[in-house]
């Protein structure tokens, strides 16, 4: 820039701008003319304002008594890079529909307002808007187009402190780094990336929008479209958003990253709402939120779609803590190669019961849609049903847990698997000990039926002292009593004192069969006691 107060000669447009600043008026150089980029690049010298002139006005050197409205300029081509670095000024800067082909530097500046609505900013080697550590109550990029080719971000807001950040309708692109680089950003009243906001990046090293450890009141991306053909689209690890993160109303994320398309690892949010969002990642999870903490509700419904790939689940909510409810009704969850890798839920907790999905559907997802067995999601769901007074549902869920554990061979050792299958069949894994009672009853009934049938074919005869010359068959009542004595544990009807087995083939068959049935009856009785008293391990 090099020019000083003494040798800075203003062109006619610049002189007009100084007068408008002193009067607090907008200088509109286009009126109803087109303000798209081709039109901007065709503007003649009557639209030209040098960046150094705006800098001198902001510093109070050209407009001795600037109006509080500050610089208000529309439809200008800003010649040179607007350098506001480290400036402390109360003069507002409001540029609308302006072309800034060399971009803006506002590193470390403390400004009253920085308004760049509808502007076109570009640079090929550095950030088009470099505002690292900027301090400003309002930063507006509404409808702006910002392009760059650098690893520092098309828009760089690292460590900036902003009252309100409005990027509605903006278009950011960077083919060598992030579109919006805002790690450690602090925004008191929230960030809006709505109204057709788009951000495009092509870098594996950075995210399209990077908000690592940022602290904002809220992040609203309703209807936004984020794309990165070689990396993630939104990284908010450690993000704190008191009111929440909102990815609704047709929000789209298209990523290609093994570490996740949208990442919210360890973030702390008020709400997370993804109603109607469409997420895709051709190399990894669509949403990776391990360790996420949400104070209120998580909403995933109303046409929500997520498609993922790679070695991770499409939606990874491991160790996520939800203080409110989980409202879960996605339209599509799909893994490109593994249908069992749709959800990762180990450690997920939420209040109450999942809403929008039935218990059967949730169990089916746990069984068929998770990459590996985990007890915790089943047990948390069962606990929620128990609190709601649904004890039978809780038992059914825990039985489903054990079945999944056995099916996926999550038990160590063959003997443990055999025991689990046995207790599952006979006791419902300890949750339905009445099954053993049914087995015991079946053994006893079988013994009685055999005693009647075989007794009528010479297996049983009445016993008398002294014995009668011709053996006499037993009555039905005596046969039933013998059957009970032969099979039922701890039961003695005394029937065998009057009616007992013979040495005939049918008598020997009845005796041998009774041994097996008695052993089986004792086994069922023992299992029932073990299940009833909780001696059988349920988990």
Coordinates of C-alpha atoms in Angstrom, one line a residue:
X1 CA 0.0 0.0 0.0
X2 CA 2.7 2.4 0.9
X3 CA 0.7 5.6 0.5
X4 CA 0.4 8.1 3.4
X5 CA -2.1 10.8 4.3
X6 CA -0.1 13.5 2.6
X7 CA 0.3 11.8 -0.8
X8 CA -3.0 9.9 -1.0
X9 CA -5.0 11.5 -3.9
X10 CA -8.6 10.4 -4.0
X11 CA -10.5 9.6 -7.2
X12 CA -14.0 11.0 -7.6
X13 CA -15.7 7.9 -6.3
X14 CA -13.4 7.8 -3.2
X15 CA -14.2 11.5 -2.5
X16 CA -17.9 10.7 -2.7
X17 CA -17.4 7.8 -0.2
X18 CA -15.7 10.1 2.3
X19 CA -18.6 12.5 2.1
X20 CA -21.2 9.7 2.6
X21 CA -19.3 8.4 5.6
X22 CA -19.4 11.9 7.2
X23 CA -23.1 12.1 6.5
X24 CA -23.9 8.5 7.5
X25 CA -25.3 7.6 4.1
X26 CA -25.0 4.6 1.8
X27 CA -22.9 5.1 -1.4
X28 CA -24.7 2.9 -3.9
X29 CA -22.8 2.6 -7.2
X30 CA -25.1 0.1 -8.9
X31 CA -28.7 0.8 -8.1
X32 CA -30.8 -1.7 -10.0
X33 CA -27.9 -3.0 -12.1
X34 CA -26.8 -6.7 -11.9
X35 CA -24.4 -7.5 -9.1
X36 CA -23.3 -11.0 -10.0
X37 CA -19.6 -11.8 -10.4
X38 CA -19.4 -11.3 -14.3
X39 CA -21.1 -7.9 -13.9
X40 CA -18.7 -7.0 -11.1
X41 CA -15.6 -7.8 -13.2
X42 CA -16.9 -5.6 -16.0
X43 CA -17.1 -2.5 -13.8
X44 CA -15.1 0.5 -14.9
X45 CA -13.1 3.0 -12.8
X46 CA -16.3 4.7 -11.6
X47 CA -16.8 1.7 -9.4
X48 CA -13.2 1.5 -8.1
X49 CA -12.3 2.3 -4.4
X50 CA -8.8 1.5 -3.2
X51 CA -8.5 -0.7 -0.1
X52 CA -6.1 1.8 1.4
X53 CA -8.8 4.5 1.3
X54 CA -11.2 2.3 3.3
X55 CA -8.4 1.6 5.8
X56 CA -7.6 5.3 6.2
X57 CA -11.3 6.1 6.8
X58 CA -11.6 3.3 9.4
X59 CA -8.5 4.8 11.1
X60 CA -10.1 8.2 11.2
X61 CA -7.6 9.8 8.9
X62 CA -9.8 10.7 5.9
X63 CA -13.2 11.4 7.5
X64 CA -12.5 13.6 10.4
X65 CA -15.9 13.2 12.0
X66 CA -17.4 9.9 10.7
X67 CA -21.0 9.2 11.3
X68 CA -21.7 6.2 13.6
X69 CA -23.0 4.3 10.6
X70 CA -19.5 4.1 9.3
X71 CA -18.5 3.0 5.9
X72 CA -21.6 2.0 3.8
X73 CA -20.6 1.1 0.3
X74 CA -22.5 -1.0 -2.3
X75 CA -21.4 -2.1 -5.8
X76 CA -17.7 -1.2 -5.7
X77 CA -14.6 -3.0 -6.8
X78 CA -12.1 -2.8 -4.0
X79 CA -8.6 -2.4 -5.5
X80 CA -5.9 -4.2 -3.4
X81 CA -6.2 -6.3 -0.3
X82 CA -8.2 -4.6 2.5
X83 CA -5.8 -4.6 5.4
X84 CA -7.5 -4.2 8.8
X85 CA -4.9 -6.2 10.7
X86 CA -4.6 -5.2 14.4
X87 CA -6.8 -2.1 13.8
X88 CA -8.9 -1.0 16.8
X89 CA -11.8 1.1 15.5
X90 CA -15.4 2.1 16.2
X91 CA -16.1 2.8 12.6
X92 CA -18.5 0.2 11.2
X93 CA -17.5 -1.4 7.9
X94 CA -20.5 -2.3 5.7
X95 CA -19.7 -3.5 2.2
X96 CA -22.5 -4.9 0.1
X97 CA -22.4 -6.5 -3.3
X98 CA -18.7 -5.5 -3.6
X99 CA -15.9 -7.3 -5.5
X100 CA -12.7 -7.8 -3.4
X101 CA -10.4 -9.8 -5.7
X102 CA -7.5 -9.6 -3.3
X103 CA -9.6 -10.4 -0.2
X104 CA -9.5 -9.0 3.4
X105 CA -7.1 -9.2 6.3
X106 CA -8.5 -8.6 9.7
X107 CA -6.2 -10.6 12.0
X108 CA -6.2 -9.3 15.5
X109 CA -8.5 -6.4 14.7
X110 CA -11.1 -5.0 17.1
X111 CA -14.0 -3.7 15.0
X112 CA -17.5 -2.4 15.6
X113 CA -19.1 -4.2 12.6
X114 CA -17.7 -6.1 9.6
X115 CA -20.5 -6.5 7.0
X116 CA -19.7 -8.2 3.7
X117 CA -23.1 -9.3 2.5
X118 CA -23.2 -10.3 -1.2
X119 CA -19.5 -9.6 -1.7
X120 CA -17.2 -11.7 -3.8
X121 CA -13.8 -12.3 -2.1
X122 CA -11.0 -14.4 -3.6
X123 CA -7.3 -15.2 -3.2
X124 CA -5.1 -17.9 -4.7
X125 CA -2.5 -18.3 -2.0
X126 CA -3.9 -17.0 1.3
X127 CA -7.3 -16.8 3.0
X128 CA -9.7 -14.6 1.1
X129 CA -10.9 -13.5 4.5
X130 CA -8.2 -13.8 7.1
X131 CA -9.7 -12.9 10.4
X132 CA -7.7 -14.9 12.9
X133 CA -8.3 -13.5 16.4
X134 CA -10.8 -11.0 15.1
X135 CA -12.9 -9.3 17.8
X136 CA -16.2 -8.0 16.5
X137 CA -19.8 -7.9 17.7
X138 CA -21.2 -8.7 14.3
X139 CA -19.7 -10.4 11.3
X140 CA -22.0 -10.8 8.3
X141 CA -21.2 -12.9 5.2
X142 CA -24.8 -13.2 4.1
X143 CA -24.9 -14.2 0.4
X144 CA -21.1 -13.7 0.0
X145 CA -18.9 -15.8 -2.3
X146 CA -15.5 -16.6 -0.9
X147 CA -12.9 -18.7 -2.8
X148 CA -9.3 -19.6 -2.0
X149 CA -6.6 -22.2 -2.6
X150 CA -4.7 -22.4 0.7
X151 CA -4.5 -24.6 3.8
X152 CA -5.5 -21.7 6.1
X153 CA -9.1 -21.7 4.9
X154 CA -11.1 -19.6 2.5
X155 CA -12.5 -17.9 5.6
X156 CA -10.1 -18.0 8.6
X157 CA -11.7 -17.3 12.0
X158 CA -9.3 -19.2 14.2
X159 CA -9.7 -18.0 17.8
X160 CA -12.0 -15.1 16.8
X161 CA -14.4 -13.6 19.3
X162 CA -17.6 -12.7 17.6
X163 CA -21.0 -11.6 18.9
X164 CA -23.0 -13.0 16.0
X165 CA -21.8 -14.8 12.8
X166 CA -24.3 -14.7 9.9
X167 CA -23.3 -16.7 6.8
X168 CA -26.8 -17.4 5.5
X169 CA -26.7 -18.0 1.7
X170 CA -22.9 -17.7 1.5
X171 CA -20.8 -19.9 -0.8
X172 CA -17.4 -20.8 0.4
X173 CA -14.9 -23.0 -1.5
X174 CA -11.3 -24.0 -1.1
X175 CA -9.5 -26.6 -3.2
X176 CA -6.5 -26.9 -0.8
X177 CA -7.9 -26.6 2.7
X178 CA -11.1 -25.8 4.7
X179 CA -13.8 -23.6 3.4
X180 CA -14.4 -22.2 7.0
X181 CA -11.5 -22.6 9.4
X182 CA -12.9 -21.6 12.8
X183 CA -11.2 -23.7 15.5
X184 CA -11.4 -22.2 19.0
X185 CA -14.0 -19.7 17.7
X186 CA -16.1 -18.0 20.3
X187 CA -19.5 -16.7 19.2
X188 CA -21.9 -15.3 21.9
X189 CA -25.1 -15.3 19.9
X190 CA -24.7 -18.2 17.5
X191 CA -23.6 -19.2 14.0
X192 CA -26.1 -19.4 11.2
X193 CA -25.1 -21.3 8.0
X194 CA -28.5 -21.4 6.4
X195 CA -30.5 -20.0 3.5
X196 CA -28.7 -22.0 0.8
X197 CA -25.3 -21.9 2.5
X198 CA -22.8 -24.1 0.6
X199 CA -19.2 -25.0 1.5
X200 CA -16.9 -27.1 -0.7
X201 CA -13.4 -28.3 0.1
X202 CA -11.0 -30.8 -1.5
X203 CA -8.6 -31.8 1.2
X204 CA -7.9 -34.9 3.3
X205 CA -6.0 -32.9 6.0
X206 CA -8.9 -30.6 6.9
X207 CA -12.7 -30.5 7.2
X208 CA -14.8 -28.4 4.9
X209 CA -16.1 -26.6 8.1
X210 CA -13.7 -26.9 11.0
X211 CA -15.0 -25.9 14.5
X212 CA -12.6 -27.8 16.8
X213 CA -13.2 -26.7 20.4
X214 CA -15.3 -23.8 19.3
X215 CA -17.7 -22.2 21.8
X216 CA -20.9 -20.9 20.3
X217 CA -24.5 -20.3 21.5
X218 CA -25.8 -22.5 18.7
X219 CA -24.8 -23.8 15.2
X220 CA -27.7 -23.7 12.8
X221 CA -27.1 -25.4 9.4
X222 CA -30.6 -25.9 8.2
X223 CA -30.6 -26.5 4.5
X224 CA -26.9 -26.1 4.2
X225 CA -24.8 -28.3 1.8
X226 CA -21.3 -29.3 2.7
X227 CA -19.0 -31.3 0.4
X228 CA -15.5 -32.7 0.6
X229 CA -14.3 -35.2 -2.0
X230 CA -11.3 -36.3 0.1
X231 CA -12.0 -35.5 3.8
X232 CA -14.7 -34.8 6.3
X233 CA -17.3 -32.0 5.9
X234 CA -17.9 -30.8 9.5
X235 CA -15.5 -31.4 12.4
X236 CA -16.7 -30.2 15.8
X237 CA -14.7 -32.3 18.2
X238 CA -14.9 -30.6 21.6
X239 CA -17.5 -28.1 20.3
X240 CA -19.6 -26.5 22.9
X241 CA -23.0 -25.2 21.7
X242 CA -25.2 -24.3 24.7
X243 CA -28.4 -24.2 22.7
X244 CA -27.5 -26.9 20.2
X245 CA -26.5 -28.0 16.7
X246 CA -29.2 -28.0 14.1
X247 CA -28.7 -30.0 10.9
X248 CA -32.3 -29.9 9.6
X249 CA -34.4 -29.1 6.6
X250 CA -32.5 -30.8 3.8
X251 CA -29.1 -30.4 5.3
X252 CA -26.6 -32.4 3.1
X253 CA -23.2 -33.7 3.9
X254 CA -21.1 -35.5 1.3
X255 CA -17.7 -36.6 2.6
X256 CA -14.9 -39.1 1.8
X257 CA -13.1 -39.7 5.1
X258 CA -12.2 -42.7 7.2
X259 CA -12.4 -40.5 10.3
X260 CA -16.0 -39.5 9.7
X261 CA -18.1 -37.2 7.5
X262 CA -19.5 -35.2 10.5
X263 CA -17.5 -35.5 13.7
X264 CA -18.7 -34.4 17.1
X265 CA -16.3 -36.4 19.3
X266 CA -16.5 -35.2 22.9
X267 CA -18.8 -32.2 21.9
X268 CA -21.2 -30.7 24.5
X269 CA -24.5 -29.6 23.0
X270 CA -27.9 -28.4 24.2
X271 CA -29.8 -30.2 21.5
X272 CA -28.8 -32.2 18.4
X273 CA -31.5 -32.1 15.7
X274 CA -30.9 -33.9 12.4
X275 CA -34.5 -34.0 11.1
X276 CA -34.5 -34.4 7.3
X277 CA -30.7 -34.4 7.0
X278 CA -28.9 -36.5 4.4
X279 CA -25.4 -37.7 5.3
X280 CA -23.1 -39.7 3.1
X281 CA -19.5 -40.8 3.4
X282 CA -17.9 -43.2 1.0
X283 CA -14.9 -44.1 3.2
X284 CA -16.2 -44.1 6.8
X285 CA -19.0 -43.2 9.2
X286 CA -21.5 -40.6 8.2
X287 CA -21.8 -39.3 11.8
X288 CA -19.1 -40.0 14.3
X289 CA -20.1 -38.8 17.8
X290 CA -18.2 -40.9 20.3
X291 CA -18.3 -39.3 23.7
X292 CA -20.9 -36.7 22.7
X293 CA -22.9 -35.1 25.6
X294 CA -26.3 -33.6 24.8
X295 CA -28.2 -31.9 27.6
X296 CA -31.7 -32.2 26.1
X297 CA -32.9 -34.1 23.1
X298 CA -31.5 -35.8 20.0
X299 CA -33.8 -35.9 17.0
X300 CA -33.1 -38.1 14.0
X301 CA -36.3 -38.4 12.0
X302 CA -38.5 -36.9 9.2
X303 CA -36.7 -38.4 6.2
X304 CA -33.2 -38.6 7.8
X305 CA -30.8 -40.6 5.7
X306 CA -27.3 -41.8 6.3
X307 CA -25.0 -43.9 4.2
X308 CA -21.5 -44.9 5.3
X309 CA -18.7 -47.2 4.4
X310 CA -15.4 -48.5 5.7
X311 CA -14.7 -50.3 9.0
X312 CA -16.9 -48.1 11.2
X313 CA -20.7 -47.9 11.7
X314 CA -22.7 -45.4 9.7
X315 CA -23.9 -43.7 12.9
X316 CA -21.5 -44.0 15.8
X317 CA -23.0 -42.8 19.0
X318 CA -20.7 -44.7 21.3
X319 CA -20.6 -43.4 24.9
X320 CA -23.0 -40.6 24.0
X321 CA -24.9 -39.2 26.9
X322 CA -28.4 -37.7 26.2
X323 CA -30.0 -35.9 29.1
X324 CA -33.4 -35.8 27.3
X325 CA -35.1 -38.1 24.9
X326 CA -33.8 -40.0 21.8
X327 CA -36.3 -39.4 19.0
X328 CA -35.2 -41.9 16.4
X329 CA -37.0 -42.7 13.1
X330 CA -34.6 -42.6 10.2
X331 CA -35.8 -43.3 6.7
X332 CA -32.6 -44.9 5.6
X333 CA -29.5 -46.3 7.4
X334 CA -27.2 -48.1 5.0
X335 CA -23.6 -49.3 5.0
X336 CA -22.2 -49.9 1.6
X337 CA -20.7 -53.3 2.4
X338 CA -21.8 -54.5 5.8
X339 CA -25.5 -54.4 6.8
X340 CA -24.5 -55.1 10.4
X341 CA -22.5 -51.8 10.6
X342 CA -25.3 -49.4 10.6
X343 CA -25.2 -48.3 14.3
X344 CA -22.6 -48.3 17.1
X345 CA -24.3 -47.7 20.4
X346 CA -22.1 -49.1 23.1
X347 CA -22.3 -46.7 26.0
X348 CA -25.3 -44.7 24.7
X349 CA -27.6 -43.4 27.4
X350 CA -30.8 -41.4 27.1
X351 CA -33.8 -40.5 29.3
X352 CA -37.0 -42.6 29.0
X353 CA -37.7 -44.9 26.1
X354 CA -36.7 -44.2 22.5
X355 CA -39.4 -42.4 20.6
X356 CA -40.4 -43.0 17.0
X357 CA -39.2 -46.6 17.0
X358 CA -40.9 -49.6 18.6
X359 CA -39.1 -51.9 21.0
X360 CA -39.1 -54.7 18.4
X361 CA -37.6 -52.4 15.8
X362 CA -34.9 -51.2 18.3
X363 CA -34.1 -54.8 19.2
X364 CA -33.8 -55.7 15.6
X365 CA -31.3 -52.9 15.0
X366 CA -29.3 -54.0 18.1
X367 CA -29.3 -57.5 16.8
X368 CA -28.9 -57.0 13.0
X369 CA -27.6 -53.4 12.7
X370 CA -24.6 -53.3 15.0
X371 CA -21.1 -54.6 14.1
X372 CA -20.6 -56.5 17.3
X373 CA -22.3 -57.7 20.4
X374 CA -22.6 -55.3 23.3
X375 CA -24.6 -55.8 26.5
X376 CA -25.0 -52.2 27.5
X377 CA -27.6 -51.0 24.9
X378 CA -29.8 -53.9 25.8
X379 CA -29.5 -53.4 29.5
X380 CA -30.1 -49.6 29.2
X381 CA -33.3 -50.3 27.2
X382 CA -34.4 -52.9 29.7
X383 CA -33.8 -50.5 32.6
X384 CA -35.9 -47.8 30.9
X385 CA -38.8 -50.3 30.5
X386 CA -38.4 -51.4 34.1
X387 CA -38.6 -47.7 35.3
X388 CA -41.7 -47.3 33.1
X389 CA -43.3 -50.4 34.9
X390 CA -42.9 -52.7 31.9
X391 CA -41.3 -55.7 33.7
X392 CA -42.3 -58.2 31.1
X393 CA -40.8 -56.1 28.3
X394 CA -37.6 -55.7 30.4
X395 CA -37.3 -59.5 30.7
X396 CA -37.9 -60.0 27.0
X397 CA -35.1 -57.5 26.2
X398 CA -32.6 -59.1 28.5
X399 CA -33.4 -62.5 26.9
X400 CA -32.8 -61.0 23.5
X401 CA -29.5 -59.7 24.8
X402 CA -28.4 -63.2 25.9
X403 CA -29.5 -64.7 22.6
X404 CA -27.5 -62.1 20.7
X405 CA -24.5 -62.9 22.9
X406 CA -24.7 -66.6 22.2
X407 CA -25.5 -66.1 18.5
X408 CA -22.5 -63.8 18.0
X409 CA -20.2 -66.2 20.0
X410 CA -19.4 -63.5 22.4
X411 CA -18.9 -66.0 25.2
X412 CA -15.5 -67.4 25.9
X413 CA -15.2 -71.2 25.9
X414 CA -17.3 -74.0 24.5
X415 CA -18.6 -75.0 27.9
X416 CA -19.9 -71.5 28.5
X417 CA -21.7 -71.5 25.2
X418 CA -23.2 -74.9 25.8
X419 CA -24.4 -73.8 29.3
X420 CA -25.9 -70.6 27.9
X421 CA -27.8 -72.6 25.3
X422 CA -29.1 -75.0 27.9
X423 CA -30.2 -72.3 30.3
X424 CA -31.7 -70.3 27.5
X425 CA -33.9 -73.3 26.5
X426 CA -34.8 -74.3 30.0
X427 CA -34.8 -71.1 32.0
X428 CA -35.0 -68.2 29.4
X429 CA -31.4 -67.4 30.6
X430 CA -32.7 -67.2 34.2
X431 CA -35.4 -64.7 33.4
X432 CA -38.2 -67.4 32.8
X433 CA -37.6 -70.1 35.4
X434 CA -41.2 -71.3 34.8
X435 CA -39.8 -73.1 31.7
X436 CA -38.0 -75.6 34.0
X437 CA -41.3 -76.2 35.8
X438 CA -42.9 -77.1 32.5
X439 CA -40.0 -79.5 31.8
X440 CA -40.5 -81.1 35.2
X441 CA -44.2 -81.4 34.6
X442 CA -43.6 -83.0 31.2
X443 CA -41.2 -85.6 32.7
X444 CA -43.8 -86.5 35.4
X445 CA -46.7 -86.7 32.9
X446 CA -44.6 -88.9 30.6
X447 CA -43.8 -91.2 33.5
X448 CA -47.5 -91.5 34.4
X449 CA -48.5 -92.2 30.7
X450 CA -45.8 -94.9 30.5
X451 CA -46.9 -96.4 33.7
X452 CA -50.5 -96.7 32.5
X453 CA -49.6 -98.0 29.0
X454 CA -46.9 -100.4 30.0
X455 CA -48.8 -101.4 33.2
X456 CA -51.7 -102.6 31.0
X457 CA -49.2 -104.8 29.1
X458 CA -47.8 -106.6 32.0
X459 CA -45.3 -104.0 33.2
X460 CA -47.1 -103.6 36.6
X461 CA -48.9 -106.0 38.8
X462 CA -50.5 -105.9 42.3
X463 CA -48.3 -107.1 45.1
X464 CA -49.8 -109.0 48.0
X465 CA -48.5 -110.8 51.0
X466 CA -48.7 -113.7 50.6
X467 CA -48.7 -113.5 46.8
X468 CA -51.7 -114.6 44.8
X469 CA -51.3 -117.6 42.5
X470 CA -52.3 -115.5 39.5
X471 CA -50.9 -111.9 39.3
X472 CA -53.5 -109.2 39.1
X473 CA -53.2 -106.0 37.1
X474 CA -53.1 -102.7 38.9
X475 CA -55.9 -100.2 38.9
X476 CA -55.5 -96.9 37.0
X477 CA -55.2 -95.0 40.2
X478 CA -52.4 -97.3 41.3
X479 CA -50.7 -97.0 37.9
X480 CA -50.8 -93.2 38.2
X481 CA -49.3 -93.3 41.7
X482 CA -46.5 -95.6 40.5
X483 CA -45.8 -93.1 37.6
X484 CA -45.6 -90.3 40.1
X485 CA -43.3 -92.3 42.4
X486 CA -41.0 -93.2 39.6
X487 CA -40.5 -89.7 38.2
X488 CA -41.5 -87.0 40.7
X489 CA -38.7 -85.8 43.0
X490 CA -39.5 -85.9 46.7
X491 CA -42.9 -87.5 46.1
X492 CA -44.0 -90.9 47.6
X493 CA -47.6 -91.8 47.1
X494 CA -47.2 -95.3 48.6
X495 CA -48.6 -96.9 45.5
X496 CA -45.6 -99.1 44.9
X497 CA -46.5 -101.0 48.2
X498 CA -49.5 -102.3 46.3
X499 CA -48.4 -102.1 42.7
X500 CA -44.9 -102.5 41.3
X501 CA -42.9 -103.3 38.2
X502 CA -42.5 -106.9 36.9
X503 CA -39.5 -108.8 35.6
X504 CA -41.1 -108.9 32.1
X505 CA -39.8 -106.9 29.2
X506 CA -42.4 -104.2 29.6
X507 CA -41.6 -104.0 33.3
X508 CA -37.9 -103.7 32.6
X509 CA -38.5 -101.0 30.0
X510 CA -40.7 -99.1 32.5
X511 CA -38.0 -99.4 35.2
X512 CA -35.2 -98.2 32.9
X513 CA -37.3 -95.4 31.4
X514 CA -38.3 -94.2 34.9
X515 CA -34.6 -93.9 35.9
X516 CA -34.0 -91.5 32.9
X517 CA -37.2 -89.6 33.6
X518 CA -36.4 -89.2 37.3
X519 CA -33.0 -87.9 36.5
X520 CA -34.5 -85.5 34.0
X521 CA -37.1 -84.4 36.6
X522 CA -34.4 -83.8 39.2
X523 CA -32.5 -81.7 36.6
X524 CA -35.5 -79.6 35.9
X525 CA -36.3 -79.1 39.5
X526 CA -32.7 -78.1 40.2
X527 CA -32.7 -75.6 37.3
X528 CA -35.9 -74.1 38.5
X529 CA -34.5 -73.5 42.0
X530 CA -31.3 -72.1 40.5
X531 CA -33.2 -69.8 38.2
X532 CA -35.7 -68.7 40.8
X533 CA -33.0 -67.9 43.3
X534 CA -30.8 -66.1 40.8
X535 CA -28.0 -68.7 41.0
X536 CA -28.0 -68.9 37.2
X537 CA -26.0 -65.9 35.8
X538 CA -28.3 -63.8 33.7
X539 CA -25.8 -61.4 32.0

